[in-house]
PDB file of C-alpha atoms and ligand atoms in Angstrom:
ATOM      1  CA  UNK P 694      20.019   2.124 -58.866  1.00 48.00           C
ATOM      2  CA  UNK P 695      17.535  -0.150 -57.068  1.00 47.00           C
ATOM      3  CA  UNK P 696      14.516  -2.018 -58.384  1.00 50.00           C
ATOM      4  CA  UNK P 697      12.151  -0.262 -55.999  1.00 60.00           C
ATOM      5  CA  UNK P 698      12.637   3.225 -57.405  1.00 76.00           C
ATOM      6  CA  UNK P 699      10.557   4.357 -60.343  1.00 86.00           C
ATOM      7  CA  UNK P 700      12.622   5.798 -63.127  1.00 95.00           C
ATOM      8  CA  UNK P 701      12.632   9.587 -63.048  1.00 96.00           C
ATOM      9  CA  UNK P 702      12.245   9.578 -66.822  1.00 98.00           C
ATOM     10  CA  UNK P 703      11.182   6.969 -69.327  1.00 98.00           C
ATOM     11  CA  UNK P 704      10.963   7.878 -72.997  1.00 98.00           C
ATOM     12  CA  UNK P 705       9.424   4.953 -74.867  1.00 98.00           C
ATOM     13  CA  UNK P 706       9.409   4.297 -78.614  1.00 98.00           C
ATOM     14  CA  UNK P 707       9.813   7.955 -79.518  1.00 98.00           C
ATOM     15  CA  UNK P 708       9.761   8.954 -83.188  1.00 98.00           C
ATOM     16  CA  UNK P 709       9.857  12.307 -84.938  1.00 98.00           C
ATOM     17  CA  UNK P 710      10.334  13.237 -88.601  1.00 98.00           C
ATOM     18  CA  UNK P 711      11.128  16.516 -90.274  1.00 96.00           C
ATOM     19  CA  UNK P 712       9.813  16.574 -93.848  1.00 92.00           C
ATOM     20  CA  UNK P 713      10.099  12.823 -94.285  1.00 89.00           C
ATOM     21  CA  UNK P 714      13.496  12.523 -92.581  1.00 94.00           C
ATOM     22  CA  UNK P 715      13.395  10.285 -89.505  1.00 96.00           C
ATOM     23  CA  UNK P 716      15.451  12.380 -87.084  1.00 98.00           C
ATOM     24  CA  UNK P 717      14.548   9.980 -84.249  1.00 98.00           C
ATOM     25  CA  UNK P 718      13.061   6.535 -84.800  1.00 98.00           C
ATOM     26  CA  UNK P 719      11.617   4.245 -82.121  1.00 98.00           C
ATOM     27  CA  UNK P 720      14.040   5.486 -79.436  1.00 98.00           C
ATOM     28  CA  UNK P 721      13.690   4.463 -75.786  1.00 98.00           C
ATOM     29  CA  UNK P 722      15.838   5.850 -72.968  1.00 98.00           C
ATOM     30  CA  UNK P 723      15.464   6.118 -69.203  1.00 98.00           C
ATOM     31  CA  UNK P 724      17.003   7.829 -66.183  1.00 98.00           C
ATOM     32  CA  UNK P 725      16.953   7.136 -62.435  1.00 97.00           C
ATOM     33  CA  UNK P 726      17.321   9.568 -59.506  1.00 95.00           C
ATOM     34  CA  UNK P 727      20.946  10.450 -58.793  1.00 95.00           C
ATOM     35  CA  UNK P 728      22.025   8.887 -62.061  1.00 97.00           C
ATOM     36  CA  UNK P 729      24.111  10.365 -64.855  1.00 97.00           C
ATOM     37  CA  UNK P 730      23.130   8.943 -68.234  1.00 98.00           C
ATOM     38  CA  UNK P 731      25.222   9.873 -71.241  1.00 97.00           C
ATOM     39  CA  UNK P 732      23.654  10.091 -74.677  1.00 98.00           C
ATOM     40  CA  UNK P 733      26.396   9.532 -77.230  1.00 97.00           C
ATOM     41  CA  UNK P 734      26.638   9.506 -80.999  1.00 96.00           C
ATOM     42  CA  UNK P 735      28.049  11.345 -83.994  1.00 95.00           C
ATOM     43  CA  UNK P 736      26.761  14.748 -85.029  1.00 93.00           C
ATOM     44  CA  UNK P 737      23.346  14.287 -86.614  1.00 95.00           C
ATOM     45  CA  UNK P 738      22.618  11.027 -84.740  1.00 97.00           C
ATOM     46  CA  UNK P 739      19.442  12.504 -83.221  1.00 97.00           C
ATOM     47  CA  UNK P 740      20.597  13.163 -79.643  1.00 97.00           C
ATOM     48  CA  UNK P 741      19.512  16.793 -79.411  1.00 95.00           C
ATOM     49  CA  UNK P 742      16.230  16.106 -81.187  1.00 97.00           C
ATOM     50  CA  UNK P 743      15.339  13.292 -78.770  1.00 98.00           C
ATOM     51  CA  UNK P 744      16.172  15.413 -75.762  1.00 96.00           C
ATOM     52  CA  UNK P 745      14.319  18.445 -77.156  1.00 96.00           C
ATOM     53  CA  UNK P 746      11.189  16.291 -77.081  1.00 97.00           C
ATOM     54  CA  UNK P 747      11.763  15.863 -73.347  1.00 97.00           C
ATOM     55  CA  UNK P 748      12.389  19.582 -72.831  1.00 95.00           C
ATOM     56  CA  UNK P 749       9.234  20.494 -74.766  1.00 95.00           C
ATOM     57  CA  UNK P 750      11.022  22.234 -77.636  1.00 94.00           C
ATOM     58  CA  UNK P 751       9.726  19.647 -80.165  1.00 96.00           C
ATOM     59  CA  UNK P 752       6.523  17.595 -80.234  1.00 95.00           C
ATOM     60  CA  UNK P 753       6.955  13.871 -80.794  1.00 95.00           C
ATOM     61  CA  UNK P 754       5.088  12.138 -83.609  1.00 96.00           C
ATOM     62  CA  UNK P 755       4.930   8.884 -81.650  1.00 97.00           C
ATOM     63  CA  UNK P 756       5.867   7.415 -78.295  1.00 97.00           C
ATOM     64  CA  UNK P 757       5.310   7.983 -74.587  1.00 97.00           C
ATOM     65  CA  UNK P 758       7.030   9.993 -71.887  1.00 97.00           C
ATOM     66  CA  UNK P 759       6.707   8.896 -68.260  1.00 97.00           C
ATOM     67  CA  UNK P 760       7.950  11.007 -65.353  1.00 96.00           C
ATOM     68  CA  UNK P 761       8.135   9.222 -61.984  1.00 94.00           C
ATOM     69  CA  UNK P 762       6.095   6.394 -63.458  1.00 93.00           C
ATOM     70  CA  UNK P 763       3.237   8.561 -64.718  1.00 94.00           C
ATOM     71  CA  UNK P 764       2.397   9.595 -68.263  1.00 96.00           C
ATOM     72  CA  UNK P 765       3.590  13.152 -68.842  1.00 96.00           C
ATOM     73  CA  UNK P 766       2.013  15.236 -71.564  1.00 92.00           C
ATOM     74  CA  UNK P 767       4.941  17.475 -72.449  1.00 95.00           C
ATOM     75  CA  UNK P 768       4.059  19.862 -75.287  1.00 93.00           C
ATOM     76  CA  UNK P 769       5.942  23.042 -74.396  1.00 93.00           C
ATOM     77  CA  UNK P 770       9.035  24.081 -72.413  1.00 90.00           C
ATOM     78  CA  UNK P 771       6.642  25.355 -69.760  1.00 90.00           C
ATOM     79  CA  UNK P 772       5.144  21.850 -69.401  1.00 94.00           C
ATOM     80  CA  UNK P 773       8.658  20.422 -69.022  1.00 94.00           C
ATOM     81  CA  UNK P 774       9.499  22.901 -66.251  1.00 90.00           C
ATOM     82  CA  UNK P 775       6.355  21.788 -64.393  1.00 92.00           C
ATOM     83  CA  UNK P 776       7.850  18.297 -64.289  1.00 95.00           C
ATOM     84  CA  UNK P 777      11.145  19.657 -62.934  1.00 94.00           C
ATOM     85  CA  UNK P 778      12.994  19.352 -66.241  1.00 95.00           C
ATOM     86  CA  UNK P 779      15.637  22.008 -66.932  1.00 90.00           C
ATOM     87  CA  UNK P 780      18.063  22.267 -69.835  1.00 87.00           C
ATOM     88  CA  UNK P 781      21.590  23.691 -69.869  1.00 83.00           C
ATOM     89  CA  UNK P 782      22.880  24.442 -73.350  1.00 72.00           C
ATOM     90  CA  UNK P 783      26.472  24.575 -74.550  1.00 62.00           C
ATOM     91  CA  UNK P 784      25.950  28.164 -75.587  1.00 58.00           C
ATOM     92  CA  UNK P 785      26.112  29.173 -71.897  1.00 60.00           C
ATOM     93  CA  UNK P 786      22.789  30.980 -71.980  1.00 66.00           C
ATOM     94  CA  UNK P 787      23.420  33.576 -69.306  1.00 73.00           C
ATOM     95  CA  UNK P 788      22.790  37.321 -69.326  1.00 81.00           C
ATOM     96  CA  UNK P 789      26.274  38.799 -69.684  1.00 83.00           C
ATOM     97  CA  UNK P 790      25.872  42.288 -68.297  1.00 88.00           C
ATOM     98  CA  UNK P 791      24.421  41.452 -64.896  1.00 90.00           C
ATOM     99  CA  UNK P 792      25.755  39.563 -61.874  1.00 92.00           C
ATOM    100  CA  UNK P 793      25.108  35.985 -60.750  1.00 92.00           C
ATOM    101  CA  UNK P 794      22.078  36.844 -58.571  1.00 93.00           C
ATOM    102  CA  UNK P 795      20.398  38.761 -61.409  1.00 91.00           C
ATOM    103  CA  UNK P 796      20.943  35.747 -63.662  1.00 89.00           C
ATOM    104  CA  UNK P 797      19.484  33.304 -61.154  1.00 90.00           C
ATOM    105  CA  UNK P 798      16.380  35.446 -60.729  1.00 91.00           C
ATOM    106  CA  UNK P 799      16.002  36.706 -64.286  1.00 86.00           C
ATOM    107  CA  UNK P 800      12.273  36.898 -65.038  1.00 82.00           C
ATOM    108  CA  UNK P 801      11.230  35.892 -61.517  1.00 84.00           C
ATOM    109  CA  UNK P 802      12.801  38.591 -59.350  1.00 91.00           C
ATOM    110  CA  UNK P 803      11.993  38.606 -55.651  1.00 93.00           C
ATOM    111  CA  UNK P 804      10.229  41.697 -54.345  1.00 94.00           C
ATOM    112  CA  UNK P 805      10.035  43.314 -50.949  1.00 94.00           C
ATOM    113  CA  UNK P 806       6.625  43.959 -49.425  1.00 94.00           C
ATOM    114  CA  UNK P 807       6.914  47.494 -50.827  1.00 94.00           C
ATOM    115  CA  UNK P 808       7.191  46.147 -54.369  1.00 94.00           C
ATOM    116  CA  UNK P 809      10.848  47.022 -54.859  1.00 95.00           C
ATOM    117  CA  UNK P 810      13.486  44.470 -55.893  1.00 94.00           C
ATOM    118  CA  UNK P 811      14.663  42.443 -52.910  1.00 94.00           C
ATOM    119  CA  UNK P 812      18.347  42.455 -53.819  1.00 93.00           C
ATOM    120  CA  UNK P 813      19.369  41.362 -50.331  1.00 93.00           C
ATOM    121  CA  UNK P 814      17.287  38.175 -50.410  1.00 94.00           C
ATOM    122  CA  UNK P 815      18.259  37.392 -54.009  1.00 93.00           C
ATOM    123  CA  UNK P 816      21.963  37.727 -53.266  1.00 94.00           C
ATOM    124  CA  UNK P 817      21.688  35.708 -50.050  1.00 93.00           C
ATOM    125  CA  UNK P 818      19.913  32.838 -51.848  1.00 92.00           C
ATOM    126  CA  UNK P 819      22.385  33.012 -54.703  1.00 93.00           C
ATOM    127  CA  UNK P 820      25.290  32.715 -52.276  1.00 93.00           C
ATOM    128  CA  UNK P 821      23.591  29.698 -50.700  1.00 89.00           C
ATOM    129  CA  UNK P 822      23.035  27.816 -53.980  1.00 87.00           C
ATOM    130  CA  UNK P 823      26.380  28.773 -55.521  1.00 87.00           C
ATOM    131  CA  UNK P 824      28.162  27.927 -52.268  1.00 86.00           C
ATOM    132  CA  UNK P 825      26.844  24.394 -52.507  1.00 79.00           C
ATOM    133  CA  UNK P 826      27.741  23.969 -56.172  1.00 78.00           C
ATOM    134  CA  UNK P 827      30.995  25.854 -56.366  1.00 80.00           C
ATOM    135  CA  UNK P 828      32.366  26.761 -52.902  1.00 81.00           C
ATOM    136  CA  UNK P 829      35.343  28.642 -54.346  1.00 84.00           C
ATOM    137  CA  UNK P 830      33.164  31.102 -56.233  1.00 87.00           C
ATOM    138  CA  UNK P 831      33.508  34.610 -54.808  1.00 91.00           C
ATOM    139  CA  UNK P 832      32.705  36.933 -57.707  1.00 92.00           C
ATOM    140  CA  UNK P 833      29.119  37.747 -56.764  1.00 92.00           C
ATOM    141  CA  UNK P 834      29.371  41.466 -57.545  1.00 91.00           C
ATOM    142  CA  UNK P 835      30.718  41.120 -61.087  1.00 92.00           C
ATOM    143  CA  UNK P 836      28.801  40.860 -64.368  1.00 92.00           C
ATOM    144  CA  UNK P 837      28.947  37.248 -65.555  1.00 90.00           C
ATOM    145  CA  UNK P 838      30.811  38.256 -68.718  1.00 89.00           C
ATOM    146  CA  UNK P 839      33.864  38.711 -66.456  1.00 91.00           C
ATOM    147  CA  UNK P 840      33.653  35.067 -65.330  1.00 88.00           C
ATOM    148  CA  UNK P 841      35.398  32.020 -66.757  1.00 85.00           C
ATOM    149  CA  UNK P 842      33.413  29.556 -68.881  1.00 81.00           C
ATOM    150  CA  UNK P 843      33.264  27.082 -65.992  1.00 80.00           C
ATOM    151  CA  UNK P 844      32.016  29.741 -63.592  1.00 84.00           C
ATOM    152  CA  UNK P 845      29.374  30.822 -66.096  1.00 85.00           C
ATOM    153  CA  UNK P 846      28.292  27.225 -66.447  1.00 82.00           C
ATOM    154  CA  UNK P 847      27.907  26.996 -62.658  1.00 84.00           C
ATOM    155  CA  UNK P 848      25.688  30.110 -62.756  1.00 88.00           C
ATOM    156  CA  UNK P 849      23.513  28.455 -65.430  1.00 86.00           C
ATOM    157  CA  UNK P 850      23.291  25.281 -63.330  1.00 85.00           C
ATOM    158  CA  UNK P 851      22.517  27.227 -60.147  1.00 87.00           C
ATOM    159  CA  UNK P 852      19.648  28.882 -62.016  1.00 86.00           C
ATOM    160  CA  UNK P 853      18.220  25.461 -62.882  1.00 84.00           C
ATOM    161  CA  UNK P 854      18.602  24.281 -59.265  1.00 83.00           C
ATOM    162  CA  UNK P 855      16.757  27.327 -58.035  1.00 85.00           C
ATOM    163  CA  UNK P 856      13.892  26.292 -60.332  1.00 79.00           C
ATOM    164  CA  UNK P 857      13.777  22.988 -58.375  1.00 81.00           C
ATOM    165  CA  UNK P 858      15.144  20.954 -61.257  1.00 89.00           C
ATOM    166  CA  UNK P 859      14.906  17.203 -60.603  1.00 94.00           C
ATOM    167  CA  UNK P 860      15.926  16.310 -64.126  1.00 96.00           C
ATOM    168  CA  UNK P 861      18.778  18.171 -65.750  1.00 94.00           C
ATOM    169  CA  UNK P 862      19.553  17.991 -69.438  1.00 94.00           C
ATOM    170  CA  UNK P 863      23.053  19.100 -70.387  1.00 91.00           C
ATOM    171  CA  UNK P 864      23.543  19.223 -74.163  1.00 88.00           C
ATOM    172  CA  UNK P 865      27.279  19.321 -74.920  1.00 83.00           C
ATOM    173  CA  UNK P 866      27.920  21.241 -71.661  1.00 78.00           C
ATOM    174  CA  UNK P 867      31.678  21.428 -72.049  1.00 76.00           C
ATOM    175  CA  UNK P 868      31.924  22.015 -75.807  1.00 74.00           C
ATOM    176  CA  UNK P 869      32.896  25.668 -75.302  1.00 70.00           C
ATOM    177  CA  UNK P 870      35.201  25.062 -72.306  1.00 72.00           C
ATOM    178  CA  UNK P 871      38.890  24.391 -71.734  1.00 76.00           C
ATOM    179  CA  UNK P 872      40.187  21.294 -69.870  1.00 78.00           C
ATOM    180  CA  UNK P 873      40.270  22.925 -66.442  1.00 75.00           C
ATOM    181  CA  UNK P 874      36.757  24.290 -66.810  1.00 76.00           C
ATOM    182  CA  UNK P 875      35.559  20.945 -68.107  1.00 80.00           C
ATOM    183  CA  UNK P 876      36.880  19.356 -64.918  1.00 80.00           C
ATOM    184  CA  UNK P 877      34.985  21.992 -62.937  1.00 78.00           C
ATOM    185  CA  UNK P 878      31.710  21.096 -64.671  1.00 80.00           C
ATOM    186  CA  UNK P 879      32.500  17.460 -63.844  1.00 86.00           C
ATOM    187  CA  UNK P 880      32.675  18.430 -60.154  1.00 84.00           C
ATOM    188  CA  UNK P 881      29.334  20.238 -60.449  1.00 83.00           C
ATOM    189  CA  UNK P 882      27.761  17.138 -61.958  1.00 89.00           C
ATOM    190  CA  UNK P 883      29.023  14.955 -59.081  1.00 89.00           C
ATOM    191  CA  UNK P 884      27.502  17.441 -56.626  1.00 86.00           C
ATOM    192  CA  UNK P 885      24.106  17.393 -58.381  1.00 88.00           C
ATOM    193  CA  UNK P 886      24.159  13.593 -58.436  1.00 91.00           C
ATOM    194  CA  UNK P 887      24.593  13.530 -54.659  1.00 89.00           C
ATOM    195  CA  UNK P 888      21.495  15.687 -54.374  1.00 86.00           C
ATOM    196  CA  UNK P 889      19.505  12.997 -56.219  1.00 91.00           C
ATOM    197  CA  UNK P 890      19.120  14.956 -59.425  1.00 94.00           C
ATOM    198  CA  UNK P 891      19.050  12.845 -62.588  1.00 96.00           C
ATOM    199  CA  UNK P 892      21.195  14.099 -65.430  1.00 96.00           C
ATOM    200  CA  UNK P 893      21.155  13.445 -69.162  1.00 97.00           C
ATOM    201  CA  UNK P 894      24.596  14.325 -70.457  1.00 95.00           C
ATOM    202  CA  UNK P 895      24.725  14.657 -74.224  1.00 94.00           C
ATOM    203  CA  UNK P 896      27.960  14.563 -76.144  1.00 90.00           C
ATOM    204  CA  UNK P 897      29.494  13.615 -79.480  1.00 86.00           C
ATOM    205  CA  UNK P 898      32.791  13.051 -77.623  1.00 85.00           C
ATOM    206  CA  UNK P 899      32.990   9.971 -75.419  1.00 91.00           C
ATOM    207  CA  UNK P 900      36.042  11.311 -73.553  1.00 87.00           C
ATOM    208  CA  UNK P 901      33.995  14.198 -72.151  1.00 81.00           C
ATOM    209  CA  UNK P 902      31.414  12.032 -70.460  1.00 88.00           C
ATOM    210  CA  UNK P 903      32.458   8.395 -70.023  1.00 92.00           C
ATOM    211  CA  UNK P 904      34.004   8.815 -66.567  1.00 89.00           C
ATOM    212  CA  UNK P 905      31.032  10.818 -65.277  1.00 92.00           C
ATOM    213  CA  UNK P 906      28.292   8.538 -66.565  1.00 96.00           C
ATOM    214  CA  UNK P 907      26.661   5.588 -64.801  1.00 97.00           C
ATOM    215  CA  UNK P 908      25.145   4.407 -68.069  1.00 98.00           C
ATOM    216  CA  UNK P 909      25.434   5.290 -71.735  1.00 98.00           C
ATOM    217  CA  UNK P 910      22.960   5.163 -74.598  1.00 98.00           C
ATOM    218  CA  UNK P 911      24.439   5.299 -78.081  1.00 98.00           C
ATOM    219  CA  UNK P 912      22.492   6.734 -81.021  1.00 98.00           C
ATOM    220  CA  UNK P 913      23.198   6.398 -84.731  1.00 97.00           C
ATOM    221  CA  UNK P 914      21.029   7.529 -87.644  1.00 97.00           C
ATOM    222  CA  UNK P 915      18.169   8.417 -85.312  1.00 98.00           C
ATOM    223  CA  UNK P 916      18.081   5.015 -83.615  1.00 98.00           C
ATOM    224  CA  UNK P 917      19.353   3.720 -80.286  1.00 98.00           C
ATOM    225  CA  UNK P 918      22.193   1.288 -81.039  1.00 98.00           C
ATOM    226  CA  UNK P 919      22.326   0.055 -77.468  1.00 98.00           C
ATOM    227  CA  UNK P 920      22.839   0.896 -73.829  1.00 98.00           C
ATOM    228  CA  UNK P 921      25.306  -0.209 -71.182  1.00 98.00           C
ATOM    229  CA  UNK P 922      26.465   0.494 -67.672  1.00 98.00           C
ATOM    230  CA  UNK P 923      29.864   2.146 -67.978  1.00 97.00           C
ATOM    231  CA  UNK P 924      31.295  -0.431 -65.553  1.00 97.00           C
ATOM    232  CA  UNK P 925      30.354  -3.245 -67.981  1.00 97.00           C
ATOM    233  CA  UNK P 926      32.016  -1.881 -71.136  1.00 97.00           C
ATOM    234  CA  UNK P 927      35.257  -0.243 -72.226  1.00 97.00           C
ATOM    235  CA  UNK P 928      35.598   3.087 -73.981  1.00 97.00           C
ATOM    236  CA  UNK P 929      36.730   1.268 -77.106  1.00 97.00           C
ATOM    237  CA  UNK P 930      33.618  -0.900 -77.052  1.00 97.00           C
ATOM    238  CA  UNK P 931      31.431   2.197 -76.780  1.00 97.00           C
ATOM    239  CA  UNK P 932      33.384   3.758 -79.664  1.00 97.00           C
ATOM    240  CA  UNK P 933      32.536   0.627 -81.661  1.00 96.00           C
ATOM    241  CA  UNK P 934      28.864   1.272 -80.924  1.00 97.00           C
ATOM    242  CA  UNK P 935      29.173   4.918 -81.973  1.00 97.00           C
ATOM    243  CA  UNK P 936      31.137   4.322 -85.161  1.00 96.00           C
ATOM    244  CA  UNK P 937      29.973   0.897 -86.374  1.00 96.00           C
ATOM    245  CA  UNK P 938      26.744   0.302 -84.448  1.00 96.00           C
ATOM    246  CA  UNK P 939      28.378  -2.865 -83.092  1.00 96.00           C
ATOM    247  CA  UNK P 940      27.059  -3.884 -79.657  1.00 97.00           C
ATOM    248  CA  UNK P 941      29.543  -5.554 -77.248  1.00 96.00           C
ATOM    249  CA  UNK P 942      28.560  -8.405 -74.851  1.00 95.00           C
ATOM    250  CA  UNK P 943      28.293  -6.057 -71.849  1.00 96.00           C
ATOM    251  CA  UNK P 944      25.649  -3.894 -73.563  1.00 97.00           C
ATOM    252  CA  UNK P 945      21.960  -4.320 -74.368  1.00 97.00           C
ATOM    253  CA  UNK P 946      21.161  -3.851 -78.064  1.00 97.00           C
ATOM    254  CA  UNK P 947      18.506  -1.396 -79.268  1.00 97.00           C
ATOM    255  CA  UNK P 948      16.623  -1.082 -82.571  1.00 96.00           C
ATOM    256  CA  UNK P 949      19.673   0.537 -84.233  1.00 95.00           C
ATOM    257  CA  UNK P 950      22.124  -2.284 -83.454  1.00 96.00           C
ATOM    258  CA  UNK P 951      24.116  -3.585 -86.404  1.00 89.00           C
ATOM    259  CA  UNK P 952      22.904  -7.026 -87.419  1.00 73.00           C
ATOM    260  CA  UNK P 953      25.637  -9.646 -87.703  1.00 63.00           C
TER     261      UNK P 953
HETATM  262  N1  ADP U1817      14.205  21.474 -86.828  1.00 51.84           N
HETATM  263  C1  ADP U1817      14.713  20.589 -87.705  1.00 51.84           C
HETATM  264  N2  ADP U1817      14.319  20.582 -88.985  1.00 51.84           N
HETATM  265  C2  ADP U1817      14.811  19.682 -89.875  1.00 51.84           C
HETATM  266  N3  ADP U1817      15.702  18.740 -89.558  1.00 51.84           N
HETATM  267  C3  ADP U1817      16.150  18.695 -88.290  1.00 51.84           C
HETATM  268  C4  ADP U1817      15.681  19.601 -87.289  1.00 51.84           C
HETATM  269  N4  ADP U1817      16.294  19.310 -86.121  1.00 51.84           N
HETATM  270  C5  ADP U1817      17.108  18.263 -86.379  1.00 51.84           C
HETATM  271  N5  ADP U1817      17.028  17.886 -87.677  1.00 51.84           N
HETATM  272  C6  ADP U1817      17.754  16.770 -88.291  1.00 51.84           C
HETATM  273  O1  ADP U1817      17.641  15.657 -87.450  1.00 51.84           O
HETATM  274  C7  ADP U1817      18.841  14.902 -87.441  1.00 51.84           C
HETATM  275  C8  ADP U1817      19.340  14.769 -86.019  1.00 51.84           C
HETATM  276  O2  ADP U1817      19.885  16.022 -85.577  1.00 51.84           O
HETATM  277  P1  ADP U1817      20.310  16.294 -84.078  1.00 51.84           P
HETATM  278  O3  ADP U1817      19.269  15.751 -83.173  1.00 51.84           O
HETATM  279  O4  ADP U1817      20.640  17.723 -83.960  1.00 51.84           O
HETATM  280  O5  ADP U1817      21.620  15.405 -83.956  1.00 51.84           O
HETATM  281  P2  ADP U1817      22.748  15.408 -82.805  1.00 51.84           P
HETATM  282  O6  ADP U1817      22.290  16.245 -81.664  1.00 51.84           O
HETATM  283  O7  ADP U1817      22.915  13.962 -82.461  1.00 51.84           O
HETATM  284  O8  ADP U1817      23.977  15.958 -83.449  1.00 51.84           O
HETATM  285  C9  ADP U1817      19.806  15.619 -88.364  1.00 51.84           C
HETATM  286  O9  ADP U1817      19.751  15.008 -89.604  1.00 51.84           O
HETATM  287  C10 ADP U1817      19.246  17.027 -88.404  1.00 51.84           C
HETATM  288  O10 ADP U1817      19.591  17.649 -89.610  1.00 51.84           O
HETATM  289 MG1   MG U1818      23.232  17.949 -80.787  1.00 51.84          MG
END
């Protein structure tokens, strides 16, 4: 992370309420190219709501979003896609009955000059993208319902890459996976990082994300408690931020920090 690069994403002083409940209050987070930023906090802390404002699923009441240093008017998921923002959900949103290539090209199928489906080109491109993400993957001819959770997650990520994602949001990406598959998603994330993609990794479980993240933001009751580089804090200190809102010396406090 150098001073010369603009942040890929800056969300500044974001607030949103649902019927008088402040789901997110005055929250600011940022993300640099090739960086993995974890967003941590208990269930109900406001993580998904904040990130849904970035993905265009919710409209903010207040605050600014900057992408590559410029104000970004994100009102819909389509707007977010225009800025290279893609979201991977824990629910492994893939189409079960078709193969990897059909999933990657769902809704934007390639056609031959005769107007028929260009299955050859779609499979070739799929092999290229999947080969980069998950070199061991060989099951191109099978419906994705036959794949493991980790393999399905790599199909979902490959789909985002094919959309030219520069900013990837992963909301609890390993919640439905076993330990081995979780490790596999970790490998995918390291690969994406090398390609300069910025990743927001959202989790209620610090153990899932701490080792992958360059920085963490902790949320509690809709507010940012603080942020830190993972190299400057321990897991226990971050747990103290999550549970008590207590900010350790290696972290920078936010509006939700416990006052002492
Ligand atoms: N569409 C909605 N309508 C009403 N309340 C919501 C809505 N979405 C989220 N909330 C509320 O906002 C708060 C934050 O939720 P959420 O962002 O899902 O937390 P997290 O992802 O950290 O578990 C919760 O109190 C939740 O009930
Ligand atoms: Mg959530």
